mmCIF file of C-alpha atoms in Angstrom:
data_model
loop_
_atom_site.group_PDB
_atom_site.id
_atom_site.type_symbol
_atom_site.label_atom_id
_atom_site.label_comp_id
_atom_site.label_asym_id
_atom_site.label_seq_id
_atom_site.Cartn_x
_atom_site.Cartn_y
_atom_site.Cartn_z
ATOM 1 C CA UNK A 23 -1.726 19.157 7.717
ATOM 2 C CA UNK A 24 1.410 16.845 7.058
ATOM 3 C CA UNK A 25 -0.120 14.204 8.947
ATOM 4 C CA UNK A 26 -3.392 14.220 6.640
ATOM 5 C CA UNK A 27 -1.144 14.384 3.466
ATOM 6 C CA UNK A 28 0.756 11.525 4.929
ATOM 7 C CA UNK A 29 -2.041 9.495 5.274
ATOM 8 C CA UNK A 30 -3.512 10.255 2.231
ATOM 9 C CA UNK A 31 -0.382 9.383 -0.274
ATOM 10 C CA UNK A 32 -0.236 5.953 1.493
ATOM 11 C CA UNK A 33 -3.787 5.624 1.211
ATOM 12 C CA UNK A 34 -3.437 6.062 -2.884
ATOM 13 C CA UNK A 35 -0.433 4.227 -2.707
ATOM 14 C CA UNK A 36 -1.696 1.219 -0.852
ATOM 15 C CA UNK A 37 -4.997 1.266 -2.296
ATOM 16 C CA UNK A 38 -3.834 1.192 -6.016
ATOM 17 C CA UNK A 39 -1.493 -2.072 -4.798
ATOM 18 C CA UNK A 40 -4.541 -3.907 -3.205
ATOM 19 C CA UNK A 41 -6.738 -2.741 -6.246
ATOM 20 C CA UNK A 42 -4.381 -4.340 -9.129
ATOM 21 C CA UNK A 43 -4.666 -7.810 -6.842
ATOM 22 C CA UNK A 44 -8.319 -8.026 -5.659
ATOM 23 C CA UNK A 45 -9.546 -6.778 -9.141
ATOM 24 C CA UNK A 46 -8.289 -9.997 -10.646
ATOM 25 C CA UNK A 47 -9.219 -12.031 -8.193
ATOM 26 C CA UNK A 48 -12.828 -10.661 -8.212
ATOM 27 C CA UNK A 49 -12.831 -11.005 -11.737
ATOM 28 C CA UNK A 50 -11.965 -14.811 -11.252
ATOM 29 C CA UNK A 51 -14.643 -15.639 -8.479
ATOM 30 C CA UNK A 52 -17.683 -13.982 -10.421
ATOM 31 C CA UNK A 53 -17.063 -16.172 -13.409
ATOM 32 C CA UNK A 54 -15.546 -19.395 -12.324
ATOM 33 C CA UNK A 55 -16.456 -19.365 -8.534
ATOM 34 C CA UNK A 56 -13.428 -20.067 -7.123
ATOM 35 C CA UNK A 57 -10.251 -18.106 -5.437
ATOM 36 C CA UNK A 58 -6.840 -18.299 -6.562
ATOM 37 C CA UNK A 59 -4.585 -19.268 -3.983
ATOM 38 C CA UNK A 60 -1.625 -18.896 -6.479
ATOM 39 C CA UNK A 61 -2.136 -14.957 -6.859
ATOM 40 C CA UNK A 62 0.217 -13.720 -4.906
ATOM 41 C CA UNK A 63 3.171 -16.477 -6.326
ATOM 42 C CA UNK A 64 2.353 -15.038 -9.972
ATOM 43 C CA UNK A 65 2.485 -11.243 -8.761
ATOM 44 C CA UNK A 66 5.993 -12.850 -7.368
ATOM 45 C CA UNK A 67 7.384 -14.224 -10.799
ATOM 46 C CA UNK A 68 6.103 -11.285 -12.526
ATOM 47 C CA UNK A 69 8.026 -9.012 -10.687
ATOM 48 C CA UNK A 70 11.138 -11.522 -11.146
ATOM 49 C CA UNK A 71 10.729 -11.663 -14.694
ATOM 50 C CA UNK A 72 10.494 -7.977 -15.079
ATOM 51 C CA UNK A 73 13.844 -7.798 -13.272
ATOM 52 C CA UNK A 74 15.377 -10.638 -15.281
ATOM 53 C CA UNK A 75 14.334 -8.924 -18.296
ATOM 54 C CA UNK A 76 16.402 -5.351 -17.181
ATOM 55 C CA UNK A 77 19.026 -6.901 -15.524
ATOM 56 C CA UNK A 78 20.091 -10.153 -17.019
ATOM 57 C CA UNK A 79 18.902 -9.446 -20.789
ATOM 58 C CA UNK A 80 19.897 -5.440 -20.519
ATOM 59 C CA UNK A 81 16.437 -3.907 -21.709
ATOM 60 C CA UNK A 82 15.544 -0.543 -21.316
ATOM 61 C CA UNK A 83 13.251 -0.283 -18.161
ATOM 62 C CA UNK A 84 10.066 0.743 -19.651
ATOM 63 C CA UNK A 85 10.331 -2.558 -22.232
ATOM 64 C CA UNK A 86 11.845 -4.958 -19.548
ATOM 65 C CA UNK A 87 8.370 -3.891 -17.252
ATOM 66 C CA UNK A 88 6.130 -4.644 -20.210
ATOM 67 C CA UNK A 89 7.905 -7.545 -21.415
ATOM 68 C CA UNK A 90 7.678 -9.237 -18.229
ATOM 69 C CA UNK A 91 3.560 -8.461 -18.041
ATOM 70 C CA UNK A 92 3.457 -9.800 -21.215
ATOM 71 C CA UNK A 93 5.035 -13.309 -20.234
ATOM 72 C CA UNK A 94 2.703 -13.595 -17.568
ATOM 73 C CA UNK A 95 -0.183 -13.567 -19.888
ATOM 74 C CA UNK A 96 1.224 -16.162 -21.669
ATOM 75 C CA UNK A 97 1.799 -17.967 -18.100
ATOM 76 C CA UNK A 98 -1.696 -16.933 -17.868
ATOM 77 C CA UNK A 99 -2.897 -19.134 -20.592
ATOM 78 C CA UNK A 100 -0.615 -22.397 -19.158
ATOM 79 C CA UNK A 101 -2.213 -21.915 -15.631
ATOM 80 C CA UNK A 102 -5.588 -22.410 -17.088
ATOM 81 C CA UNK A 103 -4.934 -25.048 -19.466
ATOM 82 C CA UNK A 104 -3.358 -27.336 -16.398
ATOM 83 C CA UNK A 105 -5.020 -25.400 -13.057
ATOM 84 C CA UNK A 106 -8.687 -24.635 -14.601
ATOM 85 C CA UNK A 107 -9.943 -26.195 -17.393
ATOM 86 C CA UNK A 108 -8.920 -29.889 -16.362
ATOM 87 C CA UNK A 109 -10.976 -29.659 -12.800
ATOM 88 C CA UNK A 110 -13.612 -27.092 -13.301
ATOM 89 C CA UNK A 111 -16.148 -29.072 -15.180
ATOM 90 C CA UNK A 112 -15.637 -32.341 -13.172
ATOM 91 C CA UNK A 113 -17.976 -32.462 -9.709
ATOM 92 C CA UNK A 114 -16.292 -30.711 -6.685
ATOM 93 C CA UNK A 115 -14.401 -28.315 -9.551
ATOM 94 C CA UNK A 116 -14.219 -25.327 -7.550
ATOM 95 C CA UNK A 117 -12.550 -27.159 -4.772
ATOM 96 C CA UNK A 118 -10.190 -29.113 -7.048
ATOM 97 C CA UNK A 119 -9.438 -25.683 -8.569
ATOM 98 C CA UNK A 120 -8.497 -24.024 -5.376
ATOM 99 C CA UNK A 121 -6.314 -26.729 -4.324
ATOM 100 C CA UNK A 122 -4.427 -26.781 -7.713
ATOM 101 C CA UNK A 123 -3.972 -23.066 -7.395
ATOM 102 C CA UNK A 124 -2.917 -23.792 -3.614
ATOM 103 C CA UNK A 125 -0.387 -26.336 -5.128
ATOM 104 C CA UNK A 126 0.778 -24.247 -7.529
ATOM 105 C CA UNK A 127 1.768 -21.350 -4.942
ATOM 106 C CA UNK A 128 4.413 -24.098 -3.499
ATOM 107 C CA UNK A 129 5.548 -24.788 -6.964
ATOM 108 C CA UNK A 130 6.384 -21.205 -8.199
ATOM 109 C CA UNK A 131 7.763 -20.090 -4.827
ATOM 110 C CA UNK A 132 9.955 -23.533 -4.811
ATOM 111 C CA UNK A 133 11.174 -22.304 -8.677
ATOM 112 C CA UNK A 134 11.675 -18.789 -7.716
ATOM 113 C CA UNK A 135 14.003 -19.696 -5.354
ATOM 114 C CA UNK A 136 15.752 -22.605 -7.279
ATOM 115 C CA UNK A 137 16.136 -19.923 -10.215
ATOM 116 C CA UNK A 138 17.022 -16.587 -8.612
ATOM 117 C CA UNK A 139 18.010 -17.500 -4.895
ATOM 118 C CA UNK A 140 17.361 -16.434 -1.870
ATOM 119 C CA UNK A 141 19.104 -12.945 -2.444
ATOM 120 C CA UNK A 142 16.484 -9.919 -2.466
ATOM 121 C CA UNK A 143 16.279 -8.086 -5.554
ATOM 122 C CA UNK A 144 14.901 -4.522 -6.177
ATOM 123 C CA UNK A 145 13.416 -3.038 -9.629
ATOM 124 C CA UNK A 146 14.490 0.645 -10.054
ATOM 125 C CA UNK A 147 12.502 3.602 -9.195
ATOM 126 C CA UNK A 148 10.019 4.280 -11.959
ATOM 127 C CA UNK A 149 10.902 7.742 -13.090
ATOM 128 C CA UNK A 150 12.201 10.652 -11.307
ATOM 129 C CA UNK A 151 9.062 12.922 -10.699
ATOM 130 C CA UNK A 152 8.383 14.451 -7.667
ATOM 131 C CA UNK A 153 5.000 15.735 -5.763
ATOM 132 C CA UNK A 154 4.992 17.265 -2.511
ATOM 133 C CA UNK A 155 1.485 17.961 -0.562
ATOM 134 C CA UNK A 156 1.461 19.481 2.551
ATOM 135 C CA UNK A 157 4.767 18.037 3.593
ATOM 136 C CA UNK A 158 4.080 14.463 2.360
ATOM 137 C CA UNK A 159 6.380 13.340 -0.801
ATOM 138 C CA UNK A 160 5.170 10.837 -3.384
ATOM 139 C CA UNK A 161 7.415 10.248 -6.164
ATOM 140 C CA UNK A 162 8.774 7.910 -9.012
ATOM 141 C CA UNK A 163 6.801 4.510 -8.784
ATOM 142 C CA UNK A 164 4.609 5.778 -5.814
ATOM 143 C CA UNK A 165 3.028 8.386 -8.561
ATOM 144 C CA UNK A 166 2.684 5.630 -11.353
ATOM 145 C CA UNK A 167 0.862 3.195 -8.512
ATOM 146 C CA UNK A 168 -1.415 6.385 -7.653
ATOM 147 C CA UNK A 169 -2.348 6.742 -11.555
ATOM 148 C CA UNK A 170 -1.794 3.527 -12.866
ATOM 149 C CA UNK A 171 -3.487 0.966 -10.895
ATOM 150 C CA UNK A 172 -7.223 3.066 -10.968
ATOM 151 C CA UNK A 173 -6.520 3.197 -14.956
ATOM 152 C CA UNK A 174 -6.147 -0.064 -15.690
ATOM 153 C CA UNK A 175 -9.090 -0.675 -13.654
ATOM 154 C CA UNK A 176 -11.095 1.552 -14.928
ATOM 155 C CA UNK A 177 -10.767 0.158 -18.119
ATOM 156 C CA UNK A 178 -11.107 -3.537 -17.378
ATOM 157 C CA UNK A 179 -14.332 -1.904 -16.371
ATOM 158 C CA UNK A 180 -15.442 -0.346 -19.748
ATOM 159 C CA UNK A 181 -13.967 -3.617 -21.244
ATOM 160 C CA UNK A 182 -16.431 -5.808 -19.001
ATOM 161 C CA UNK A 183 -19.111 -3.040 -19.964
ATOM 162 C CA UNK A 184 -18.755 -1.983 -23.574
ATOM 163 C CA UNK A 185 -17.280 -4.582 -25.079
ATOM 164 C CA UNK A 186 -18.430 -8.664 -26.950
ATOM 165 C CA UNK A 187 -16.213 -9.927 -24.533
ATOM 166 C CA UNK A 188 -17.346 -8.263 -21.525
ATOM 167 C CA UNK A 189 -21.052 -8.902 -22.025
ATOM 168 C CA UNK A 190 -19.903 -12.930 -22.464
ATOM 169 C CA UNK A 191 -18.177 -12.383 -19.032
ATOM 170 C CA UNK A 192 -21.288 -10.764 -17.438
ATOM 171 C CA UNK A 193 -23.704 -13.313 -18.675
ATOM 172 C CA UNK A 194 -21.586 -15.808 -17.278
ATOM 173 C CA UNK A 195 -21.444 -14.294 -13.807
ATOM 174 C CA UNK A 196 -25.152 -14.117 -13.722
ATOM 175 C CA UNK A 197 -25.741 -17.689 -15.238
ATOM 176 C CA UNK A 198 -23.345 -19.990 -16.420
ATOM 177 C CA UNK A 199 -26.373 -22.691 -17.860
ATOM 178 C CA UNK A 200 -27.920 -20.080 -19.582
ATOM 179 C CA UNK A 201 -25.199 -18.482 -20.890
ATOM 180 C CA UNK A 202 -23.969 -21.739 -22.402
ATOM 181 C CA UNK A 203 -27.407 -22.039 -23.973
ATOM 182 C CA UNK A 204 -26.657 -18.692 -25.340
ATOM 183 C CA UNK A 205 -24.049 -20.794 -27.043
ATOM 184 C CA UNK A 206 -21.396 -18.952 -25.262
ATOM 185 C CA UNK A 207 -18.361 -20.770 -24.598
ATOM 186 C CA UNK A 208 -17.141 -20.915 -20.803
ATOM 187 C CA UNK A 209 -13.675 -21.597 -22.009
ATOM 188 C CA UNK A 210 -12.820 -18.498 -23.725
ATOM 189 C CA UNK A 211 -14.557 -16.959 -21.063
ATOM 190 C CA UNK A 212 -11.753 -18.960 -18.411
ATOM 191 C CA UNK A 213 -8.992 -18.255 -20.721
ATOM 192 C CA UNK A 214 -9.696 -14.503 -21.017
ATOM 193 C CA UNK A 215 -10.345 -13.875 -17.363
ATOM 194 C CA UNK A 216 -7.813 -15.685 -16.307
ATOM 195 C CA UNK A 217 -5.155 -13.862 -18.141
ATOM 196 C CA UNK A 218 -6.599 -10.259 -17.316
ATOM 197 C CA UNK A 219 -6.438 -11.255 -13.745
ATOM 198 C CA UNK A 220 -2.426 -12.582 -13.981
ATOM 199 C CA UNK A 221 -1.450 -9.435 -15.841
ATOM 200 C CA UNK A 222 -2.624 -7.199 -13.505
ATOM 201 C CA UNK A 223 -1.261 -9.162 -10.755
ATOM 202 C CA UNK A 224 1.851 -8.978 -12.917
ATOM 203 C CA UNK A 225 1.757 -5.092 -12.746
ATOM 204 C CA UNK A 226 1.029 -5.267 -8.900
ATOM 205 C CA UNK A 227 4.222 -7.557 -8.781
ATOM 206 C CA UNK A 228 6.711 -4.681 -11.007
ATOM 207 C CA UNK A 229 5.232 -2.089 -8.907
ATOM 208 C CA UNK A 230 5.739 -3.596 -5.494
ATOM 209 C CA UNK A 231 9.072 -4.731 -6.555
ATOM 210 C CA UNK A 232 10.518 -1.045 -7.292
ATOM 211 C CA UNK A 233 8.370 0.533 -3.974
ATOM 212 C CA UNK A 234 10.101 -2.613 -1.739
ATOM 213 C CA UNK A 235 12.014 -5.518 -2.788
ATOM 214 C CA UNK A 236 11.247 -8.860 -4.623
ATOM 215 C CA UNK A 237 11.487 -12.286 -3.043
ATOM 216 C CA UNK A 238 9.887 -15.877 -2.993
ATOM 217 C CA UNK A 239 7.395 -14.937 -0.452
ATOM 218 C CA UNK A 240 6.892 -11.290 -1.836
ATOM 219 C CA UNK A 241 3.369 -12.215 -2.617
ATOM 220 C CA UNK A 242 1.856 -13.467 0.476
ATOM 221 C CA UNK A 243 1.289 -10.367 2.126
ATOM 222 C CA UNK A 244 -0.714 -8.676 -0.570
ATOM 223 C CA UNK A 245 -2.564 -11.726 -1.176
ATOM 224 C CA UNK A 246 -3.995 -11.703 2.178
ATOM 225 C CA UNK A 247 -4.796 -7.971 1.816
ATOM 226 C CA UNK A 248 -6.545 -8.877 -1.493
ATOM 227 C CA UNK A 249 -8.659 -11.101 0.329
ATOM 228 C CA UNK A 250 -9.875 -8.617 3.682
ATOM 229 C CA UNK A 251 -10.145 -6.114 0.341
ATOM 230 C CA UNK A 252 -13.047 -8.572 -0.903
ATOM 231 C CA UNK A 253 -14.271 -9.564 2.488
ATOM 232 C CA UNK A 254 -14.869 -5.568 2.606
ATOM 233 C CA UNK A 255 -16.207 -4.795 -0.648
ATOM 234 C CA UNK A 256 -18.183 -7.866 -1.492
ATOM 235 C CA UNK A 257 -16.341 -10.462 -4.089
ATOM 236 C CA UNK A 258 -17.408 -10.506 -7.111
ATOM 237 C CA UNK A 259 -18.685 -6.802 -7.131
ATOM 238 C CA UNK A 260 -15.945 -4.556 -8.938
ATOM 239 C CA UNK A 261 -17.506 -1.284 -7.685
ATOM 240 C CA UNK A 262 -17.009 -3.103 -4.559
ATOM 241 C CA UNK A 263 -13.739 -4.137 -4.764
ATOM 242 C CA UNK A 264 -12.165 -0.592 -5.951
ATOM 243 C CA UNK A 265 -14.051 0.860 -2.791
ATOM 244 C CA UNK A 266 -12.777 -1.259 -0.559
ATOM 245 C CA UNK A 267 -9.340 -1.638 -1.862
ATOM 246 C CA UNK A 268 -9.225 2.356 -0.902
ATOM 247 C CA UNK A 269 -10.646 1.944 2.351
ATOM 248 C CA UNK A 270 -8.460 -0.994 3.450
ATOM 249 C CA UNK A 271 -5.606 1.339 2.615
ATOM 250 C CA UNK A 272 -6.623 4.020 4.260
ATOM 251 C CA UNK A 273 -7.030 2.014 7.131
ATOM 252 C CA UNK A 274 -3.982 0.532 7.267
ATOM 253 C CA UNK A 275 -2.203 3.844 6.608
ATOM 254 C CA UNK A 276 -4.226 5.651 9.699
ATOM 255 C CA UNK A 277 -3.246 2.723 11.740
ATOM 256 C CA UNK A 278 0.488 2.693 10.741
ATOM 257 C CA UNK A 279 0.699 6.600 11.256
ATOM 258 C CA UNK A 280 -1.234 6.803 14.384
ATOM 259 C CA UNK A 281 -0.144 3.011 16.138
ATOM 260 C CA UNK A 282 2.544 1.591 14.452
ATOM 261 C CA UNK A 283 3.546 -0.318 11.725
ATOM 262 C CA UNK A 284 3.592 -3.453 14.002
ATOM 263 C CA UNK A 285 -0.071 -2.921 14.651
ATOM 264 C CA UNK A 286 -1.569 -2.042 11.416
ATOM 265 C CA UNK A 287 -1.970 -5.760 10.325
ATOM 266 C CA UNK A 288 -3.917 -6.864 13.556
ATOM 267 C CA UNK A 289 -6.536 -4.233 13.246
ATOM 268 C CA UNK A 290 -6.878 -4.700 9.450
ATOM 269 C CA UNK A 291 -7.638 -8.159 10.031
ATOM 270 C CA UNK A 292 -9.581 -7.862 13.417
ATOM 271 C CA UNK A 293 -11.889 -5.349 11.210
ATOM 272 C CA UNK A 294 -12.158 -8.063 8.509
ATOM 273 C CA UNK A 295 -13.343 -10.794 10.812
ATOM 274 C CA UNK A 296 -15.799 -7.567 12.486
ATOM 275 C CA UNK A 297 -16.982 -7.439 8.676
ATOM 276 C CA UNK A 298 -17.459 -11.441 8.036
ATOM 277 C CA UNK A 299 -19.805 -11.881 11.373
ATOM 278 C CA UNK A 300 -21.750 -8.656 10.689
ATOM 279 C CA UNK A 301 -22.118 -8.869 6.729
ATOM 280 C CA UNK A 302 -20.900 -11.944 4.859
ATOM 281 C CA UNK A 303 -21.513 -10.548 1.704
ATOM 282 C CA UNK A 304 -19.419 -7.539 2.066
ATOM 283 C CA UNK A 305 -19.696 -4.207 3.801
ATOM 284 C CA UNK A 306 -19.804 -2.277 0.244
ATOM 285 C CA UNK A 307 -21.855 -5.050 -1.927
ATOM 286 C CA UNK A 308 -25.295 -3.681 -1.545
ATOM 287 C CA UNK A 309 -24.581 0.003 -1.688
ATOM 288 C CA UNK A 310 -22.603 0.015 -4.841
ATOM 289 C CA UNK A 311 -25.153 -2.562 -6.302
ATOM 290 C CA UNK A 312 -27.781 0.022 -5.911
ATOM 291 C CA UNK A 313 -25.699 3.344 -7.053
#
């Protein structure tokens, strides 16, 4: 029983973190048709900003964390203005944007190293609540992750389905040219999408920086896991992303528990390769769309 409980707890925590990362990537892919290779570096930068507001500025924990996420929303505006808008309308604009975001990764990581140094840092545990289930314990930041990740992505799904900006995002997803003929401004949609995606990545960075540690390269591994989630659930499908995040979280929890931490990434990426060969559109995409 304790083994099952431990796997379930790990699944919910890992799945929540991967969901926050992959939901932003899915949103950007579905509208801009590009992969944001700077997403992991943005996660890292959000964690550092929150840590700075907490430790250097002396702000209360909650205010520092919210302030860091809001600051990253402003970074999202600059990110869109510098790396998306100048390139997306050009020939081969999709490729140019992806190259620009890859360059931004190196710039952000080097900047973090210069600003905060190579020493690892950590955000304090978020709360003192503790829940024990069958011998497995979830406490503090783990509980926040389990609850907050599906709530935020659920709110995003609600916004996309029920609000005016959500309808414009969906219209642009389905047909960019027709949406423009109807008077929809792609620039406004791109800005909204990038800000939301970076905001979700910043939340993931804060949670990860509390569960583990903060370092300039902390976003690399979550970014790779997010790509696995997209391969599993289907890029561009928010429902598939939700299912894929928790499926990958479960796969990683099971392999870590039974085979050890060193085997977990090997088996996860092997599963991704098999899925991409068997169903390039994503293992869950057709099922989610037909549901």
